[in-house]
Amino acid sequence: MNAPLLIPANGPLRDARGRSKRKLRVSLTDRCNLQCLYCMPEHPKWLPREQILRRDELVRLVRLFVTELGVREIRLTGGEPLLRRDAVEITAELNALRPLGLDRIAMTSNALRLAPVARALKDAGLDDINISIDSITPDRFRAMTRGDVTPVLAGIDAARHAGLAVKLNSVVIRGYNEDEVLPLVRWAYGEQLSLRFIEFMPLDGRGLWTQDKVITEAQVLEQVQQEFAVQRLPRTSEPAEYFLLNGRYRLGIIPTISRPFCSTCDRVRLSATGELYSCLFSEQFRDLKTPLRSGADDAELAHAIRGHVWHKEAGYAERKGYAERPITMHHLGG
Ligand code: SAM
Ligand code: SF4
């Protein structure tokens, strides 16, 4: 499809395919204290610190997205966002944008460092947190992530006690943890914790992905139906499909690979170094750090953002297969 030449100069951020952008994912750092099989390269090379956006730069860009471009929801991610020592301060400064139109501040974290700061994050204005956990069995968790599950469980507990809405995310890979589906569901069901399975995407840093390693929505359901009565719920505006188990528990599955939701995608992404990506699978980005650091004003930055997003690709729904990108998942932010 050819994009019309005229890129809108105002109004909510949107692309030429008619998708508006209300959600911005912001990576706080490329660094991580885990090494998940499905994400991190075998030998990660961290970006030089001076390339990472400072707090004032990051908040300025987010403010622009909110005031000029109609973004309403922010998700802080990474790498591991809680490795940023100023994660609470960043949250508090974003919280001050609510009167300007920001509705929701969320985070995606591995929760290793969450327990001591959960209350402070809530007080600073965080609304909800998605926590990645691919197994609750210590040995299996270590095999998937090279880390310890104990502080993750403590982080989940602390977040709930602090009053944060918690959702758990699990990536399932054939040959690695597909036998963890039922144990995870039983545990989350018993604890009444919201759980979503994410189909393994071809974005890992070590080239592990093949189509046959993807455990699809249908395959997750096959397992779950062995123990639970499963009823599909009506589609929402979220990427996840939801299912009611035994009439009382809502399980989510994000079917990015088997049923891509690209036609309704309403998000854009800002990397830790200020590169704007309009899609996880994009091969192109727009550098915002250079103009930001060279004194560009808000109108110039907004123009650059509108232009880049206008040309957003159709997404995974039309490309399929391994994504060769100039960036890995832990740098861009999942
Ligand atoms: N470190 C944080 C965490 O793990 O939650 C935030 C960053 S991580 C890149 C964000 C999300 O991306 C996590 O839920 C993770 O499970 C997911 N993810 C990473 N690589 C993936 C892949 N290849 N396929 C599907 N999901 C992936
Ligand atoms: Fe780190 Fe999150 Fe990637 Fe795991 S998924 S390696 S926790 S950034």
XYZ file of N, CA and C in Angstrom, residues 7-170:
492
model
N 1.533 13.866 5.408
C 1.580 13.324 6.761
C 0.844 14.303 7.667
N -0.103 13.810 8.513
C -0.883 14.747 9.330
C 0.021 15.595 10.209
N -0.276 16.884 10.326
C 0.572 17.786 11.114
C 0.087 17.901 12.547
N -1.121 17.385 12.820
C -1.611 17.428 14.202
C -2.604 16.289 14.422
N -3.211 16.279 15.602
C -4.128 15.183 15.946
C -3.344 14.001 16.480
N -4.067 12.944 16.913
C -3.397 11.777 17.491
C -2.452 11.126 16.476
N -1.384 10.578 16.987
C -0.378 9.914 16.157
C -1.027 8.737 15.428
N -0.818 8.654 14.114
C -1.381 7.512 13.395
C -0.550 7.175 12.175
N -0.803 5.981 11.628
C -0.050 5.579 10.439
C -0.967 5.573 9.220
N -0.344 5.359 8.057
C -1.091 5.469 6.807
C -2.087 4.324 6.629
N -1.987 3.292 7.483
C -2.940 2.184 7.414
C -4.133 2.404 8.345
N -4.210 3.613 8.914
C -5.378 3.961 9.723
C -5.289 3.532 11.176
N -4.104 3.080 11.609
C -3.974 2.648 13.003
C -3.483 3.829 13.843
N -4.226 4.168 14.905
C -3.735 5.262 15.750
C -2.872 4.665 16.858
N -2.043 5.525 17.449
C -1.032 5.065 18.409
C -1.284 5.717 19.749
N -1.806 4.947 20.666
C -2.123 5.492 21.993
C -1.156 4.985 23.053
N -0.308 4.017 22.696
C 0.555 3.388 23.702
C 2.014 3.497 23.294
N 2.844 3.881 24.246
C 4.287 3.990 23.991
C 5.020 3.090 24.968
N 5.897 2.243 24.421
C 6.765 1.417 25.270
C 8.129 2.073 25.315
N 8.634 2.273 26.499
C 9.910 2.966 26.656
C 10.902 2.034 27.326
N 11.994 1.752 26.642
C 13.042 0.920 27.242
C 13.939 1.812 28.088
N 14.121 1.438 29.365
C 14.944 2.267 30.253
C 16.421 1.911 30.156
N 16.710 0.705 29.725
C 18.102 0.260 29.624
C 18.170 -0.999 28.770
N 19.321 -1.247 28.161
C 19.496 -2.519 27.449
C 20.052 -3.588 28.385
N 20.468 -3.179 29.588
C 21.127 -4.122 30.493
C 20.109 -5.039 31.160
N 20.559 -6.244 31.513
C 19.663 -7.168 32.185
C 20.439 -8.058 33.141
N 19.753 -8.490 34.207
C 20.367 -9.394 35.173
C 19.922 -10.844 34.958
N 19.226 -11.114 33.853
C 18.943 -12.491 33.455
C 19.423 -12.676 32.019
N 19.373 -13.917 31.597
C 19.783 -14.193 30.219
C 18.808 -15.191 29.615
N 17.580 -14.728 29.422
C 16.534 -15.637 28.949
C 16.879 -16.162 27.560
N 16.638 -17.457 27.408
C 16.943 -18.149 26.155
C 16.320 -17.490 24.940
N 15.086 -16.987 25.131
C 14.301 -16.477 24.008
C 14.543 -14.997 23.741
N 15.511 -14.408 24.468
C 15.695 -12.962 24.343
C 17.161 -12.595 24.132
N 17.981 -12.896 25.104
C 19.340 -12.342 25.170
C 20.319 -13.110 24.282
N 21.240 -12.409 23.619
C 22.296 -13.139 22.913
C 23.186 -13.879 23.923
N 23.926 -14.855 23.437
C 24.839 -15.637 24.298
C 25.851 -14.718 24.976
N 26.385 -13.766 24.214
C 27.380 -12.842 24.769
C 26.916 -11.400 24.546
N 26.040 -10.915 25.433
C 25.507 -9.564 25.205
C 26.586 -8.495 25.315
N 26.495 -7.494 24.457
C 27.416 -6.340 24.540
C 26.567 -5.155 24.953
N 26.819 -4.621 26.154
C 25.993 -3.512 26.623
C 26.393 -2.228 25.909
N 25.396 -1.382 25.696
C 25.642 -0.105 25.009
C 26.395 0.837 25.943
N 27.235 1.716 25.403
C 27.920 2.684 26.258
C 26.897 3.547 27.006
N 27.193 3.814 28.292
C 26.211 4.524 29.135
C 25.817 5.882 28.568
N 26.787 6.571 27.930
C 26.461 7.929 27.457
C 25.448 7.899 26.311
N 25.263 6.715 25.706
C 24.257 6.644 24.639
C 22.841 6.458 25.180
N 22.748 6.003 26.435
C 21.421 5.752 27.025
C 20.779 7.099 27.383
N 19.504 7.248 27.064
C 18.819 8.514 27.374
C 18.853 8.784 28.872
N 19.181 10.022 29.225
C 19.119 10.429 30.631
C 17.646 10.621 31.005
N 17.410 10.703 32.328
C 16.023 10.824 32.786
C 15.355 12.064 32.202
N 16.043 13.198 32.184
C 15.411 14.427 31.688
C 15.075 14.301 30.200
N 15.955 13.605 29.447
C 15.703 13.434 28.004
C 14.483 12.534 27.774
N 14.478 11.456 28.560
C 13.399 10.485 28.413
C 12.036 11.120 28.769
N 12.037 11.867 29.871
C 10.772 12.483 30.299
C 10.340 13.535 29.288
N 11.302 14.255 28.716
C 10.929 15.257 27.708
C 10.258 14.589 26.502
N 10.841 13.473 26.055
C 10.243 12.792 24.896
C 8.848 12.258 25.239
N 8.722 11.654 26.422
C 7.400 11.115 26.781
C 6.377 12.255 26.870
N 6.787 13.367 27.458
C 5.877 14.520 27.562
C 5.380 14.932 26.171
N 6.305 14.930 25.218
C 5.948 15.297 23.853
C 4.927 14.306 23.264
N 5.184 13.008 23.493
C 4.252 11.993 23.000
C 2.858 12.199 23.596
N 2.813 12.642 24.868
C 1.522 12.804 25.540
C 0.840 14.098 25.084
N 1.593 15.196 25.113
C 0.940 16.491 24.872
C 0.684 16.753 23.389
N 1.625 16.337 22.526
C 1.503 16.682 21.091
C 0.943 15.546 20.247
N 1.104 14.296 20.737
C 0.846 13.174 19.833
C -0.237 12.224 20.336
N -0.845 12.550 21.453
C -2.032 11.813 21.901
C -1.775 10.467 22.558
N -0.510 10.198 22.957
C -0.243 8.930 23.642
C -0.866 8.976 25.037
N -1.515 7.868 25.440
C -2.238 7.837 26.716
C -1.676 6.821 27.709
N -0.900 5.853 27.202
C -0.385 4.817 28.108
C 1.106 4.604 27.866
N 1.841 4.525 28.975
C 3.282 4.296 28.893
C 3.605 2.976 29.555
N 4.427 2.170 28.918
C 4.950 0.974 29.585
C 6.469 1.056 29.632
N 7.024 0.998 30.827
C 8.469 1.030 31.006
C 8.990 -0.397 30.913
N 10.020 -0.594 30.080
C 10.513 -1.944 29.873
C 12.022 -1.898 29.686
N 12.583 -2.921 29.073
C 14.038 -2.940 28.895
C 14.419 -4.090 27.985
N 15.588 -4.587 28.162
C 16.393 -4.885 29.327
C 15.537 -4.998 30.588
N 16.195 -4.858 31.690
C 15.445 -4.926 32.938
C 15.291 -3.510 33.492
N 14.067 -2.962 33.457
C 13.884 -1.555 33.838
C 14.330 -1.260 35.273
N 14.233 -2.286 36.157
C 14.587 -2.012 37.556
C 16.097 -2.029 37.787
N 16.879 -2.227 36.730
C 18.326 -2.016 36.874
C 18.653 -0.531 36.814
N 17.713 0.280 36.344
C 17.923 1.736 36.347
C 17.733 2.227 37.775
N 18.754 2.855 38.324
C 18.649 3.296 39.725
C 17.569 4.352 39.897
N 17.241 5.062 38.805
C 16.238 6.127 38.928
C 14.851 5.694 38.417
N 14.586 4.375 38.469
C 13.283 3.899 37.952
C 12.110 4.513 38.732
N 12.267 4.664 40.041
C 11.168 5.244 40.836
C 11.006 6.727 40.488
N 12.129 7.434 40.353
C 12.071 8.871 40.014
C 11.458 9.056 38.616
N 11.844 8.194 37.692
C 11.261 8.295 36.339
C 9.742 8.135 36.433
N 9.307 7.131 37.193
C 7.861 6.884 37.341
C 7.179 8.127 37.916
N 7.806 8.718 38.940
C 7.193 9.896 39.582
C 7.113 11.061 38.595
N 8.152 11.235 37.776
C 8.117 12.360 36.825
C 7.081 12.118 35.732
N 6.907 10.863 35.350
C 5.859 10.572 34.365
C 4.478 10.769 34.983
N 4.369 10.438 36.259
C 3.088 10.596 36.960
C 2.602 12.042 36.899
N 3.568 12.968 36.867
C 3.211 14.398 36.814
C 2.596 14.768 35.460
N 2.665 13.842 34.484
C 2.081 14.134 33.157
C 0.585 13.793 33.102
N 0.044 13.245 34.167
C -1.378 12.842 34.122
C -2.312 14.010 33.804
N -2.094 15.182 34.419
C -3.014 16.288 34.077
C -2.906 16.692 32.601
N -1.819 16.294 31.931
C -1.645 16.650 30.511
C -2.239 15.589 29.581
N -2.745 14.473 30.167
C -3.407 13.479 29.318
C -2.951 12.050 29.502
N -1.897 11.822 30.288
C -1.444 10.440 30.473
C -2.415 9.707 31.396
N -2.864 8.502 30.957
C -3.864 7.760 31.744
C -3.262 6.634 32.561
N -2.154 6.056 32.039
C -1.707 4.818 32.688
C -0.197 4.679 32.572
N 0.430 4.272 33.688
C 1.871 3.995 33.691
C 2.039 2.536 34.115
N 2.678 1.762 33.263
C 2.850 0.332 33.530
C 4.319 -0.027 33.368
N 4.665 -1.226 33.791
C 6.058 -1.681 33.662
C 6.042 -3.169 33.325
N 7.061 -3.601 32.575
C 7.291 -5.034 32.385
C 8.653 -5.332 32.984
N 8.706 -6.310 33.894
C 9.943 -6.550 34.644
C 10.127 -8.037 34.888
N 11.388 -8.428 35.109
C 11.621 -9.817 35.518
C 11.465 -9.980 37.033
N 11.246 -8.883 37.736
C 10.916 -8.861 39.176
C 12.054 -9.264 40.108
N 13.252 -9.535 39.552
C 14.357 -9.926 40.449
C 14.601 -8.863 41.512
N 14.482 -7.597 41.133
C 14.752 -6.510 42.083
C 13.488 -5.784 42.523
N 12.346 -6.444 42.350
C 11.087 -5.731 42.592
C 10.724 -5.594 44.070
N 10.939 -6.657 44.852
C 10.401 -6.667 46.229
C 10.754 -5.388 47.005
N 12.014 -4.934 47.011
C 12.323 -3.758 47.836
C 11.729 -2.440 47.324
N 11.331 -2.398 46.046
C 10.867 -1.105 45.508
C 9.388 -1.096 45.091
N 8.701 -2.216 45.325
C 7.308 -2.309 44.848
C 6.457 -1.185 45.437
N 6.568 -0.959 46.741
C 5.758 0.064 47.403
C 6.108 1.460 46.859
N 7.429 1.714 46.707
C 7.854 3.036 46.214
C 7.350 3.267 44.787
N 7.344 2.211 43.973
C 6.844 2.359 42.600
C 5.353 2.679 42.610
N 4.619 1.985 43.460
C 3.171 2.244 43.563
C 2.945 3.698 44.007
N 3.707 4.115 45.035
C 3.525 5.479 45.548
C 3.923 6.526 44.503
N 4.873 6.153 43.647
C 5.327 7.100 42.618
C 4.320 7.216 41.472
N 3.373 6.250 41.395
C 2.337 6.388 40.368
C 2.209 5.210 39.416
N 2.999 4.136 39.652
C 2.868 2.975 38.761
C 1.493 2.335 38.968
N 0.814 2.010 37.850
C -0.507 1.392 37.947
C -0.423 -0.123 37.955
N 0.369 -0.658 37.026
C 0.420 -2.121 36.969
C 1.753 -2.612 36.453
N 1.977 -3.889 36.712
C 3.279 -4.464 36.346
C 3.060 -5.847 35.746
N 3.714 -6.100 34.611
C 3.738 -7.432 34.012
C 5.053 -8.087 34.405
N 4.975 -9.285 34.928
C 6.178 -9.961 35.419
C 6.401 -11.235 34.608
N 7.623 -11.399 34.117
C 7.932 -12.566 33.294
C 8.324 -13.732 34.182
N 7.668 -14.859 33.994
C 8.024 -16.065 34.761
C 7.646 -17.273 33.894
N 8.640 -18.030 33.476
C 8.399 -19.112 32.515
C 8.312 -20.475 33.176
N 8.557 -20.500 34.496
C 8.439 -21.731 35.275
C 8.506 -21.337 36.737
N 7.831 -22.131 37.587
C 8.001 -21.852 39.027
C 8.917 -22.906 39.651
N 9.418 -23.819 38.831
C 10.350 -24.840 39.313
C 11.755 -24.250 39.261
N 12.469 -24.190 40.401
C 13.767 -23.499 40.408
C 14.734 -23.969 39.310
N 14.853 -25.288 39.118
C 15.833 -25.778 38.128
C 15.438 -25.355 36.711
N 14.147 -25.470 36.426
C 13.677 -25.134 35.082
C 13.762 -23.624 34.847
N 13.432 -22.856 35.874
C 13.534 -21.402 35.738
C 14.983 -21.030 35.437
N 15.921 -21.681 36.147
C 17.339 -21.368 35.917
C 17.750 -21.764 34.495
N 17.246 -22.890 34.018
C 17.607 -23.333 32.661
C 17.087 -22.339 31.610
N 15.942 -21.726 31.876
C 15.364 -20.781 30.914
C 16.031 -19.412 30.984
N 16.491 -19.033 32.204
C 16.879 -17.618 32.401
C 18.279 -17.417 32.972
N 18.884 -18.503 33.456
C 20.159 -18.470 34.194
C 20.037 -17.716 35.519
N 18.832 -17.645 36.070
C 18.661 -16.917 37.339
C 17.868 -17.719 38.349
N 17.614 -17.071 39.493
C 16.953 -17.706 40.626
C 15.491 -17.250 40.683
N 14.576 -18.206 40.850
C 13.150 -17.845 40.846
C 12.703 -17.262 42.192
N 13.473 -17.497 43.277
C 13.006 -17.074 44.614
C 12.729 -15.568 44.691
N 13.663 -14.691 44.279
C 13.345 -13.260 44.350
C 12.205 -12.842 43.420
N 11.976 -13.605 42.365
C 10.861 -13.280 41.451
C 9.530 -13.516 42.183
N 9.455 -14.659 42.894
C 8.223 -14.952 43.642
C 8.016 -13.916 44.748
N 9.132 -13.491 45.373
C 9.027 -12.455 46.417
C 8.563 -11.139 45.798
N 9.031 -10.856 44.588
C 8.637 -9.621 43.887
C 7.156 -9.628 43.556
N 6.646 -10.788 43.137
C 5.219 -10.908 42.803
C 4.387 -10.622 44.053
N 4.814 -11.237 45.147
C 4.121 -11.050 46.429
C 4.121 -9.583 46.862
N 5.299 -8.972 46.771
C 5.438 -7.575 47.219
C 4.578 -6.656 46.348
N 4.552 -6.926 45.049
C 3.763 -6.068 44.149
C 2.281 -6.168 44.489
N 1.816 -7.387 44.762
C 0.388 -7.555 45.126
C 0.088 -6.825 46.425
N 0.993 -6.981 47.400
C 0.747 -6.333 48.684
C 0.789 -4.809 48.573
N 1.573 -4.314 47.621
C 1.659 -2.859 47.442
C 0.425 -2.315 46.711
N -0.412 -3.224 46.195
C -1.636 -2.775 45.521
C -1.452 -2.562 44.023
N -0.340 -3.079 43.476
C -0.150 -2.981 42.020
C -0.946 -4.094 41.341
N -1.551 -3.798 40.187
C -2.180 -4.861 39.408
C -1.045 -5.679 38.784
N -1.073 -6.991 38.975
C 0.030 -7.852 38.497
C -0.498 -8.800 37.423
N 0.274 -8.890 36.318
C -0.011 -9.919 35.306
C 1.280 -10.689 35.091
N 1.176 -12.006 34.925
C 2.374 -12.802 34.669
C 2.441 -13.140 33.183
N 3.648 -13.087 32.630
C 3.872 -13.443 31.228
C 4.794 -14.652 31.158
N 4.420 -15.658 30.363
C 5.283 -16.831 30.187
C 5.482 -17.102 28.707
